[in-house]
Amino acid sequence: MKGLHGRHIAEITAPFLDASGKKRTVSLISQLLDDNGQLVGQLEVVLKFDYLIENIVASGWWESNKAFLVDDAGRILISTLAENRKRLADNNDHLEQRTLYGIMSMSYGTFLGKGQIPTEVSGFFKLREAPWSLVMIAPGEEILASIVSFRSFYFIMGAGFILLILLLIRFVTGRTVFSIKEVSQAAKRIAQGDFGETLPVKSHDEVGELTRSFNAMTRQLEERIRLKEALDLAMEVQQNLLPQKFVTVEGLEIAGKCIYCDETGGDYFDFLKFDEFGNGRIGVVVGDVVGHGIAAALLMTTARALLRCRASLPGDLSQMINDVNRILCLDTSESGSFMTLFFMLIDLHKKELQWVRAGHDPAIVYNASADSFDELKGKGTAIGVDDQWSFQDYHSNWESGQIMLIGTDGIWETVNDSNEKFGKERVMEIISEMQKSSARDILHAVTDRLADFRQNNTPQDDITLVVIKFAD
């Protein structure tokens, strides 16, 4: 040891395996240098190879798997195989070849054999203490058992969750479909007129909101149908209040018609024959209540009843209208409603006309002999406005061949698609063209021309006209 004093050890070489003897040894060689760095000798340490790897060989994984200890060139230093192999991958095994390539380029790695579940899995790790690598090759099912188990568990759980979701969707959609079917069946019953009970609201979602809306719609529809039935009945009653037959007597034809823009309206016409008028006298009435619909129909019915009741009592024409106006004002003082009226008495024997104009359009008179038009005018306000108003009756004579038309403003104020009014001039043209026709034909001609003129427009007001023709 004294000879080594003042010397120091240079780098130690990598372990060198010597397998030429009966027992393999591993040598570690280091050069000895003096203080000046000059080589003065070598130091070699020789160890038994089996001693170095006895812990590895004694481990459980070495005994239970195919394992190798190889150098960087792939030479097998020791293995668990019974056969004497010199080099890794010398049997052309694909997995061993990939492992050998990995040893040459990486410090550690793992490679999978062929198959969905590899038949074998290899892994290697380079030792830091020596230029050797530990290689282990094991069955794929054994190495990947936990992964395969997890995958199977994952698939089973995934399938279970999917099944659960499908069942949940089935349950939810089943309830939704059932609720929608209930609504559909209820709609079919309603279409047949069976409203029945309202549907129960079973949820607070969109389907529940749909059911609530459907119930509200059903109630409103039922109310509307009841109202429609009531309006139809009111229309039938009101139509029955109008004259059902035209007047045809010797020397006189009277035709009248009422066309309501709603189920009911405020227009009105009537033909009156009472003993109080005297023999050979006929009363013709045309009225127009402001507005249309139910309210106008009620006031029209009231005015008709008052006129018929008062006409059966003694008194002249102006006195009759004064009495009707005074009583009607009791009903219209708060509502502001009123009614225009044209009441005319025709005396067939004396060829006289007597009329009261209460705010209504004047009657149109066509004189066939002169081919000219005139009007039956007169002062007077609508009835139901001023209970103190004193109406005045007017007189004139009628001539053979004359044609008279008493109408409401719904005739001349009818508009077409161009917003052009029908006007009184067109009415006069029709009368002049059809002067040889009957009162019935003239009436139908006016209503037909009105319908053609209006085209696709919805009527905005009631239309009433009475045509009177005195025979030649």
Short mmCIF file of C-alpha atoms in Angstrom, two decimals:
data_model
loop_
_atom_site.label_atom_id
_atom_site.label_comp_id
_atom_site.label_asym_id
_atom_site.label_seq_id
_atom_site.Cartn_x
_atom_site.Cartn_y
_atom_site.Cartn_z
CA MET A 1 0.00 0.00 0.00
CA LYS A 2 2.99 2.26 0.59
CA GLY A 3 3.74 2.04 -3.11
CA LEU A 4 0.36 3.59 -3.84
CA HIS A 5 1.00 6.62 -1.67
CA GLY A 6 0.89 9.77 -3.76
CA ARG A 7 -0.93 8.06 -6.58
CA HIS A 8 -4.55 8.67 -7.61
CA ILE A 9 -7.09 6.62 -9.60
CA ALA A 10 -8.22 7.74 -13.03
CA GLU A 11 -11.62 6.79 -14.57
CA ILE A 12 -12.93 3.29 -13.98
CA THR A 13 -13.76 1.33 -17.10
CA ALA A 14 -17.18 -0.17 -17.70
CA PRO A 15 -17.67 -3.67 -16.30
CA PHE A 16 -16.26 -6.30 -18.64
CA LEU A 17 -17.74 -9.79 -18.70
CA ASP A 18 -15.34 -12.67 -19.20
CA ALA A 19 -17.18 -15.89 -20.05
CA SER A 20 -14.17 -17.87 -21.31
CA GLY A 21 -13.55 -19.73 -18.08
CA LYS A 22 -15.67 -22.18 -16.19
CA LYS A 23 -17.08 -19.39 -14.14
CA ARG A 24 -17.94 -16.06 -15.63
CA THR A 25 -16.34 -13.01 -14.10
CA VAL A 26 -16.75 -9.27 -14.36
CA SER A 27 -13.67 -7.04 -14.37
CA LEU A 28 -13.41 -3.36 -13.48
CA ILE A 29 -10.08 -1.74 -14.52
CA SER A 30 -8.73 1.65 -13.47
CA GLN A 31 -5.44 3.37 -14.31
CA LEU A 32 -3.17 4.76 -11.57
CA LEU A 33 -1.58 8.15 -12.15
CA ASP A 34 1.14 9.99 -10.22
CA ASP A 35 0.97 13.61 -9.14
CA ASN A 36 2.11 14.66 -12.57
CA GLY A 37 -0.62 12.66 -14.27
CA GLN A 38 1.76 10.02 -15.56
CA LEU A 39 0.61 6.42 -15.80
CA VAL A 40 2.33 4.30 -13.20
CA GLY A 41 0.12 1.18 -13.28
CA GLN A 42 -3.37 -0.40 -13.44
CA LEU A 43 -5.82 -1.57 -10.79
CA GLU A 44 -8.16 -4.43 -11.74
CA VAL A 45 -11.05 -5.72 -9.64
CA VAL A 46 -12.52 -9.10 -10.61
CA LEU A 47 -15.97 -10.21 -9.34
CA LYS A 48 -17.98 -13.35 -9.92
CA PHE A 49 -20.83 -12.63 -12.35
CA ASP A 50 -23.22 -14.94 -10.48
CA TYR A 51 -22.57 -12.97 -7.30
CA LEU A 52 -23.55 -9.74 -9.01
CA ILE A 53 -26.85 -11.02 -10.33
CA GLU A 54 -27.87 -13.31 -7.48
CA ASN A 55 -30.49 -10.78 -6.23
CA ILE A 56 -31.97 -10.48 -9.70
CA VAL A 57 -32.09 -14.23 -10.18
CA ALA A 58 -33.67 -14.69 -6.77
CA SER A 59 -36.53 -12.24 -7.50
CA GLY A 60 -39.96 -13.64 -8.21
CA TRP A 61 -40.50 -11.89 -11.53
CA TRP A 62 -37.24 -13.43 -12.88
CA GLU A 63 -38.47 -16.92 -12.07
CA SER A 64 -42.02 -16.48 -13.33
CA ASN A 65 -41.40 -14.76 -16.69
CA LYS A 66 -39.15 -14.95 -19.73
CA ALA A 67 -36.27 -12.63 -18.77
CA PHE A 68 -32.86 -11.64 -20.17
CA LEU A 69 -29.86 -9.65 -19.15
CA VAL A 70 -28.24 -8.37 -22.35
CA ASP A 71 -25.51 -5.95 -23.27
CA ASP A 72 -25.88 -3.01 -25.66
CA ALA A 73 -25.20 -5.27 -28.65
CA GLY A 74 -27.99 -7.63 -27.67
CA ARG A 75 -25.79 -10.47 -26.48
CA ILE A 76 -27.54 -12.50 -23.82
CA LEU A 77 -25.57 -12.57 -20.59
CA ILE A 78 -28.11 -14.62 -18.69
CA SER A 79 -31.71 -15.66 -19.26
CA THR A 80 -34.47 -17.81 -17.82
CA LEU A 81 -34.65 -19.92 -20.96
CA ALA A 82 -33.51 -23.55 -20.86
CA GLU A 83 -32.05 -23.30 -24.35
CA ASN A 84 -28.65 -21.76 -24.82
CA ARG A 85 -29.17 -18.62 -26.88
CA LYS A 86 -26.39 -16.22 -27.74
CA ARG A 87 -28.22 -13.12 -28.83
CA LEU A 88 -31.60 -11.43 -28.39
CA ALA A 89 -33.83 -11.75 -31.50
CA ASP A 90 -31.66 -14.51 -33.01
CA ASN A 91 -34.86 -16.54 -33.41
CA ASN A 92 -36.37 -13.79 -35.66
CA ASP A 93 -39.08 -13.07 -33.10
CA HIS A 94 -40.78 -9.81 -34.11
CA LEU A 95 -41.30 -8.63 -30.53
CA GLU A 96 -37.64 -9.34 -29.58
CA GLN A 97 -36.46 -7.47 -32.67
CA ARG A 98 -38.46 -4.37 -31.73
CA THR A 99 -37.14 -4.64 -28.18
CA LEU A 100 -33.53 -4.85 -29.41
CA TYR A 101 -34.00 -1.74 -31.57
CA GLY A 102 -35.42 0.02 -28.53
CA ILE A 103 -32.39 -0.92 -26.39
CA MET A 104 -30.10 0.65 -28.94
CA SER A 105 -31.92 4.00 -28.90
CA MET A 106 -33.74 4.38 -25.56
CA SER A 107 -33.10 3.96 -21.85
CA TYR A 108 -36.32 2.07 -21.24
CA GLY A 109 -39.44 1.11 -23.14
CA THR A 110 -42.40 -1.20 -23.60
CA PHE A 111 -43.55 -3.00 -26.75
CA LEU A 112 -46.75 -4.90 -27.54
CA GLY A 113 -46.95 -8.05 -29.58
CA LYS A 114 -49.52 -8.79 -32.27
CA GLY A 115 -53.25 -9.17 -31.62
CA GLN A 116 -56.13 -7.11 -30.20
CA ILE A 117 -54.99 -8.40 -26.84
CA PRO A 118 -51.22 -8.94 -27.43
CA THR A 119 -49.98 -12.48 -26.97
CA GLU A 120 -46.79 -11.09 -25.35
CA VAL A 121 -45.60 -7.78 -23.93
CA SER A 122 -41.91 -6.86 -23.56
CA GLY A 123 -40.25 -4.26 -21.40
CA PHE A 124 -36.62 -3.26 -20.91
CA PHE A 125 -34.60 -1.01 -18.63
CA LYS A 126 -30.92 -0.04 -18.94
CA LEU A 127 -28.90 -0.39 -15.75
CA ARG A 128 -27.05 2.72 -14.61
CA GLU A 129 -24.25 0.66 -12.97
CA ALA A 130 -23.34 -1.43 -16.05
CA PRO A 131 -23.83 -1.34 -19.83
CA TRP A 132 -26.50 -3.98 -19.60
CA SER A 133 -30.27 -4.03 -19.95
CA LEU A 134 -32.88 -6.10 -18.20
CA VAL A 135 -35.49 -7.45 -20.61
CA MET A 136 -38.69 -9.15 -19.53
CA ILE A 137 -41.25 -10.74 -21.85
CA ALA A 138 -44.57 -11.82 -20.34
CA PRO A 139 -47.97 -13.02 -21.62
CA GLY A 140 -50.20 -10.11 -22.73
CA GLU A 141 -53.26 -11.37 -20.85
CA GLU A 142 -51.26 -11.41 -17.62
CA ILE A 143 -49.68 -7.99 -18.06
CA LEU A 144 -52.84 -6.32 -19.41
CA ALA A 145 -55.24 -8.19 -17.16
CA SER A 146 -56.12 -5.11 -15.11
CA ILE A 147 -56.52 -2.98 -18.24
CA VAL A 148 -58.69 -5.63 -19.91
CA SER A 149 -60.74 -5.94 -16.75
CA PHE A 150 -61.15 -2.16 -16.59
CA ARG A 151 -62.12 -2.08 -20.25
CA SER A 152 -64.71 -4.80 -19.70
CA PHE A 153 -65.96 -2.97 -16.63
CA TYR A 154 -66.06 0.27 -18.62
CA PHE A 155 -68.01 -1.37 -21.44
CA ILE A 156 -70.44 -2.97 -19.01
CA MET A 157 -70.90 0.27 -17.10
CA GLY A 158 -71.22 2.21 -20.36
CA ALA A 159 -73.82 -0.23 -21.65
CA GLY A 160 -75.63 0.01 -18.32
CA PHE A 161 -75.63 3.80 -18.43
CA ILE A 162 -76.82 3.79 -22.03
CA LEU A 163 -79.61 1.39 -21.12
CA LEU A 164 -80.52 3.55 -18.13
CA ILE A 165 -80.55 6.68 -20.30
CA LEU A 166 -82.70 4.91 -22.90
CA LEU A 167 -85.13 3.81 -20.20
CA LEU A 168 -85.20 7.35 -18.81
CA ILE A 169 -85.79 8.78 -22.28
CA ARG A 170 -88.49 6.19 -22.83
CA PHE A 171 -90.11 7.12 -19.54
CA VAL A 172 -89.97 10.86 -20.16
CA THR A 173 -91.01 10.67 -23.81
CA GLY A 174 -93.67 8.14 -22.89
CA ARG A 175 -95.23 10.62 -20.48
CA THR A 176 -94.90 13.38 -23.05
CA VAL A 177 -96.41 11.27 -25.84
CA PHE A 178 -99.23 10.15 -23.53
CA SER A 179 -100.00 13.75 -22.60
CA ILE A 180 -99.94 14.82 -26.24
CA LYS A 181 -102.22 11.90 -27.14
CA GLU A 182 -104.63 13.08 -24.44
CA VAL A 183 -104.63 16.56 -25.98
CA SER A 184 -105.11 15.07 -29.47
CA GLN A 185 -108.02 12.89 -28.34
CA ALA A 186 -109.59 15.84 -26.53
CA ALA A 187 -109.24 17.91 -29.71
CA LYS A 188 -111.07 15.20 -31.66
CA ARG A 189 -113.87 15.18 -29.07
CA ILE A 190 -114.12 18.96 -29.27
CA ALA A 191 -114.32 18.74 -33.07
CA GLN A 192 -117.38 16.51 -32.56
CA GLY A 193 -118.92 19.03 -30.16
CA ASP A 194 -118.08 17.14 -26.95
CA PHE A 195 -116.21 19.53 -24.67
CA GLY A 196 -116.35 17.32 -21.56
CA GLU A 197 -114.04 17.99 -18.64
CA THR A 198 -110.77 19.89 -18.78
CA LEU A 199 -107.56 17.88 -19.06
CA PRO A 200 -105.54 17.45 -15.83
CA VAL A 201 -102.23 19.34 -15.75
CA LYS A 202 -99.65 16.75 -14.63
CA SER A 203 -96.41 18.70 -14.99
CA HIS A 204 -94.91 22.16 -14.97
CA ASP A 205 -92.92 21.78 -18.19
CA GLU A 206 -93.81 22.68 -21.77
CA VAL A 207 -96.34 19.84 -21.97
CA GLY A 208 -98.05 21.14 -18.83
CA GLU A 209 -98.11 24.62 -20.34
CA LEU A 210 -99.56 23.14 -23.54
CA THR A 211 -102.30 21.42 -21.53
CA ARG A 212 -103.14 24.62 -19.64
CA SER A 213 -103.29 26.57 -22.90
CA PHE A 214 -105.45 23.85 -24.45
CA ASN A 215 -107.86 23.97 -21.50
CA ALA A 216 -108.08 27.76 -21.77
CA MET A 217 -108.65 27.46 -25.51
CA THR A 218 -111.37 24.85 -24.92
CA ARG A 219 -113.23 27.09 -22.48
CA GLN A 220 -112.99 30.05 -24.83
CA LEU A 221 -114.07 27.92 -27.78
CA GLU A 222 -117.04 26.58 -25.83
CA GLU A 223 -118.05 30.11 -24.90
CA ARG A 224 -117.67 31.22 -28.51
CA ILE A 225 -119.77 28.31 -29.76
CA ARG A 226 -122.48 29.12 -27.24
CA LEU A 227 -122.30 32.75 -28.31
CA LYS A 228 -122.43 31.68 -31.97
CA GLU A 229 -125.49 29.56 -31.26
CA ALA A 230 -127.09 32.48 -29.47
CA LEU A 231 -126.22 34.79 -32.37
CA ASP A 232 -127.62 32.30 -34.87
CA LEU A 233 -130.83 32.17 -32.87
CA ALA A 234 -130.90 35.97 -32.66
CA MET A 235 -130.33 36.17 -36.41
CA GLU A 236 -133.17 33.75 -37.04
CA VAL A 237 -135.46 35.73 -34.75
CA GLN A 238 -134.48 39.04 -36.35
CA GLN A 239 -134.97 37.69 -39.86
CA ASN A 240 -138.43 36.53 -38.83
CA LEU A 241 -139.21 40.07 -37.70
CA LEU A 242 -138.68 41.32 -41.26
CA PRO A 243 -141.44 40.94 -43.87
CA GLN A 244 -141.29 37.47 -45.39
CA LYS A 245 -143.36 38.37 -48.49
CA PHE A 246 -143.31 41.22 -50.93
CA VAL A 247 -146.41 43.41 -51.37
CA THR A 248 -148.27 43.05 -54.64
CA VAL A 249 -151.63 44.78 -54.97
CA GLU A 250 -153.40 46.28 -57.93
CA GLY A 251 -151.30 49.13 -59.19
CA LEU A 252 -148.44 48.66 -56.67
CA GLU A 253 -145.38 46.44 -56.11
CA ILE A 254 -143.16 46.68 -53.03
CA ALA A 255 -139.99 44.57 -52.55
CA GLY A 256 -137.55 44.83 -49.67
CA LYS A 257 -134.36 43.17 -48.47
CA CYS A 258 -131.96 43.42 -45.53
CA ILE A 259 -128.33 42.17 -45.74
CA TYR A 260 -126.46 42.21 -42.43
CA CYS A 261 -122.66 42.37 -42.29
CA ASP A 262 -122.76 40.42 -38.98
CA GLU A 263 -125.15 37.76 -37.74
CA THR A 264 -127.44 40.53 -36.55
CA GLY A 265 -127.69 44.21 -37.37
CA GLY A 266 -129.50 47.47 -36.87
CA ASP A 267 -131.08 47.93 -40.30
CA TYR A 268 -134.82 47.45 -40.53
CA PHE A 269 -137.69 47.62 -42.97
CA ASP A 270 -141.39 46.85 -42.59
CA PHE A 271 -144.68 46.94 -44.47
CA LEU A 272 -147.63 48.02 -42.32
CA LYS A 273 -151.38 47.67 -42.88
CA PHE A 274 -153.59 48.84 -40.03
CA ASP A 275 -157.22 49.86 -39.91
CA GLU A 276 -156.13 53.16 -38.39
CA PHE A 277 -154.37 53.97 -41.66
CA GLY A 278 -157.63 53.60 -43.52
CA ASN A 279 -158.64 51.41 -46.44
CA GLY A 280 -156.17 51.33 -49.33
CA ARG A 281 -153.26 52.77 -47.33
CA ILE A 282 -149.95 50.95 -46.82
CA GLY A 283 -147.10 52.01 -44.55
CA VAL A 284 -143.48 51.51 -45.60
CA VAL A 285 -140.70 51.87 -43.00
CA VAL A 286 -136.91 51.82 -43.43
CA GLY A 287 -134.66 52.37 -40.40
CA ASP A 288 -130.94 52.33 -39.67
CA VAL A 289 -129.58 52.08 -36.12
CA VAL A 290 -126.11 53.52 -35.61
CA GLY A 291 -123.51 50.73 -35.66
CA HIS A 292 -124.28 47.07 -36.19
CA GLY A 293 -124.27 43.82 -34.29
CA ILE A 294 -126.11 42.81 -31.12
CA ALA A 295 -126.55 46.29 -29.63
CA ALA A 296 -127.94 47.68 -32.88
CA ALA A 297 -130.24 44.66 -33.28
CA LEU A 298 -131.70 45.17 -29.80
CA LEU A 299 -132.46 48.84 -30.48
CA MET A 300 -133.91 47.95 -33.89
CA THR A 301 -136.22 45.38 -32.27
CA THR A 302 -137.33 47.94 -29.69
CA ALA A 303 -138.04 50.57 -32.35
CA ARG A 304 -139.98 48.06 -34.46
CA ALA A 305 -142.16 47.11 -31.52
CA LEU A 306 -142.80 50.77 -30.65
CA LEU A 307 -143.71 51.64 -34.24
CA ARG A 308 -146.09 48.73 -34.66
CA CYS A 309 -147.69 49.39 -31.29
CA ARG A 310 -148.13 53.11 -31.97
CA ALA A 311 -149.33 52.55 -35.55
CA SER A 312 -152.29 50.59 -34.23
CA LEU A 313 -153.48 53.68 -32.33
CA PRO A 314 -155.25 56.77 -33.72
CA GLY A 315 -153.22 59.81 -34.73
CA ASP A 316 -151.50 61.32 -37.75
CA LEU A 317 -148.06 60.28 -39.00
CA SER A 318 -146.04 63.07 -37.36
CA GLN A 319 -147.72 62.48 -34.00
CA MET A 320 -146.92 58.77 -34.29
CA ILE A 321 -143.19 59.42 -34.83
CA ASN A 322 -143.13 62.00 -32.01
CA ASP A 323 -144.52 59.43 -29.56
CA VAL A 324 -142.08 56.72 -30.69
CA ASN A 325 -139.14 59.15 -30.42
CA ARG A 326 -140.11 60.25 -26.91
CA ILE A 327 -140.32 56.67 -25.60
CA LEU A 328 -137.16 55.52 -27.42
CA CYS A 329 -135.17 58.39 -25.89
CA LEU A 330 -135.77 56.80 -22.47
CA ASP A 331 -133.66 53.83 -23.62
CA THR A 332 -130.96 55.75 -25.52
CA SER A 333 -130.33 58.67 -23.14
CA GLU A 334 -127.41 56.85 -21.48
CA SER A 335 -126.06 54.81 -24.40
CA GLY A 336 -125.96 57.55 -27.04
CA SER A 337 -127.52 55.24 -29.64
CA PHE A 338 -130.03 56.51 -32.18
CA MET A 339 -131.90 55.44 -35.29
CA THR A 340 -132.55 57.16 -38.59
CA LEU A 341 -136.00 56.47 -40.01
CA PHE A 342 -138.02 57.03 -43.16
CA PHE A 343 -141.75 56.34 -42.71
CA MET A 344 -144.06 56.69 -45.73
CA LEU A 345 -147.81 56.14 -46.12
CA ILE A 346 -149.06 55.28 -49.60
CA ASP A 347 -152.71 56.03 -50.40
CA LEU A 348 -153.71 53.94 -53.40
CA HIS A 349 -157.10 55.59 -53.86
CA LYS A 350 -156.05 59.23 -53.64
CA LYS A 351 -152.61 58.61 -55.19
CA GLU A 352 -151.06 60.48 -52.30
CA LEU A 353 -147.82 60.05 -50.40
CA GLN A 354 -147.27 61.11 -46.81
CA TRP A 355 -143.89 60.74 -45.14
CA VAL A 356 -141.72 61.66 -42.19
CA ARG A 357 -137.96 61.84 -42.61
CA ALA A 358 -136.13 61.35 -39.28
CA GLY A 359 -132.47 61.92 -40.19
CA HIS A 360 -132.61 59.29 -42.94
CA ASP A 361 -131.44 59.61 -46.55
CA PRO A 362 -134.24 60.95 -48.78
CA ALA A 363 -136.15 58.44 -50.88
CA ILE A 364 -135.05 58.32 -54.53
CA VAL A 365 -137.93 58.88 -56.99
CA TYR A 366 -137.69 57.99 -60.69
CA ASN A 367 -140.24 59.61 -63.02
CA ALA A 368 -140.50 57.34 -66.04
CA SER A 369 -142.49 59.85 -68.11
CA ALA A 370 -139.75 62.47 -67.86
CA ASP A 371 -136.84 60.02 -67.36
CA SER A 372 -135.73 62.10 -64.38
CA PHE A 373 -134.96 61.63 -60.72
CA ASP A 374 -136.21 63.45 -57.66
CA GLU A 375 -136.02 62.97 -53.88
CA LEU A 376 -138.54 62.93 -51.07
CA LYS A 377 -136.86 65.30 -48.64
CA GLY A 378 -137.86 66.83 -45.35
CA LYS A 379 -136.50 68.12 -42.10
CA GLY A 380 -136.03 65.90 -39.08
CA THR A 381 -133.39 64.49 -36.78
CA ALA A 382 -132.79 60.85 -35.91
CA ILE A 383 -135.12 59.34 -33.32
CA GLY A 384 -133.64 58.59 -29.91
CA VAL A 385 -131.64 61.84 -29.82
CA ASP A 386 -134.00 64.59 -28.60
CA ASP A 387 -137.26 63.67 -26.88
CA GLN A 388 -138.60 67.22 -27.39
CA TRP A 389 -138.15 67.22 -31.15
CA SER A 390 -141.33 67.81 -33.12
CA PHE A 391 -141.38 65.91 -36.40
CA GLN A 392 -143.22 67.16 -39.45
CA ASP A 393 -144.98 65.10 -42.10
CA TYR A 394 -144.79 65.94 -45.81
CA HIS A 395 -147.22 65.27 -48.66
CA SER A 396 -147.00 64.65 -52.38
CA ASN A 397 -148.78 62.77 -55.15
CA TRP A 398 -147.50 59.69 -56.88
CA GLU A 399 -147.76 58.98 -60.61
CA SER A 400 -148.14 55.79 -62.55
CA GLY A 401 -144.83 54.37 -63.69
CA GLN A 402 -142.90 55.99 -60.86
CA ILE A 403 -140.22 53.94 -59.09
CA MET A 404 -139.08 54.78 -55.58
CA LEU A 405 -136.13 53.40 -53.64
CA ILE A 406 -135.64 53.86 -49.91
CA GLY A 407 -132.25 52.60 -48.73
CA THR A 408 -129.66 52.83 -46.00
CA ASP A 409 -126.20 54.37 -46.36
CA GLY A 410 -124.63 50.89 -46.52
CA ILE A 411 -125.61 50.86 -50.21
CA TRP A 412 -123.88 53.97 -51.50
CA GLU A 413 -121.00 53.77 -49.06
CA THR A 414 -119.96 50.27 -50.21
CA VAL A 415 -116.35 50.40 -51.48
CA ASN A 416 -114.37 48.26 -53.92
CA ASP A 417 -110.70 47.24 -53.95
CA SER A 418 -109.76 50.75 -55.13
CA ASN A 419 -111.60 52.30 -52.16
CA GLU A 420 -114.15 53.79 -54.58
CA LYS A 421 -117.71 54.20 -53.25
CA PHE A 422 -120.71 52.70 -55.03
CA GLY A 423 -122.62 55.98 -54.78
CA LYS A 424 -126.21 56.93 -55.56
CA GLU A 425 -125.47 57.52 -59.25
CA ARG A 426 -125.01 53.81 -59.89
CA VAL A 427 -128.29 53.10 -58.09
CA MET A 428 -130.04 55.60 -60.34
CA GLU A 429 -128.46 54.03 -63.43
CA ILE A 430 -129.81 50.62 -62.46
CA ILE A 431 -133.31 52.01 -61.88
CA SER A 432 -133.26 53.83 -65.22
CA GLU A 433 -132.01 50.74 -67.07
CA MET A 434 -134.64 48.48 -65.48
CA GLN A 435 -137.63 50.84 -65.47
CA LYS A 436 -139.71 48.23 -67.29
CA SER A 437 -138.83 45.50 -64.78
CA SER A 438 -140.64 44.54 -61.58
CA ALA A 439 -139.74 45.90 -58.16
CA ARG A 440 -138.37 42.47 -57.26
CA ASP A 441 -136.05 42.41 -60.29
CA ILE A 442 -134.81 45.95 -59.63
CA LEU A 443 -134.04 45.03 -56.00
CA HIS A 444 -132.08 41.93 -57.07
CA ALA A 445 -130.21 43.93 -59.71
CA VAL A 446 -129.06 46.47 -57.11
CA THR A 447 -127.87 43.80 -54.65
CA ASP A 448 -126.10 41.84 -57.42
CA ARG A 449 -124.32 44.94 -58.71
CA LEU A 450 -123.28 45.74 -55.15
CA ALA A 451 -121.74 42.29 -54.71
CA ASP A 452 -119.85 42.56 -58.02
CA PHE A 453 -118.65 46.07 -57.18
CA ARG A 454 -117.45 45.09 -53.71
CA GLN A 455 -115.35 42.23 -55.14
CA ASN A 456 -113.32 40.62 -52.34
CA ASN A 457 -113.97 43.29 -49.72
CA THR A 458 -115.86 42.32 -46.58
CA PRO A 459 -119.10 44.32 -46.05
CA GLN A 460 -118.52 47.00 -43.41
CA ASP A 461 -122.16 48.02 -42.87
CA ASP A 462 -125.66 46.61 -43.10
CA ILE A 463 -127.51 47.08 -46.39
CA THR A 464 -131.28 47.61 -46.58
CA LEU A 465 -133.41 48.75 -49.50
CA VAL A 466 -137.08 48.88 -50.39
CA VAL A 467 -138.16 49.30 -54.02
CA ILE A 468 -141.68 50.65 -54.72
CA LYS A 469 -143.10 50.59 -58.24
CA PHE A 470 -146.40 52.11 -59.27
CA ALA A 471 -147.95 50.38 -62.26
CA ASP A 472 -148.35 52.25 -65.54
#
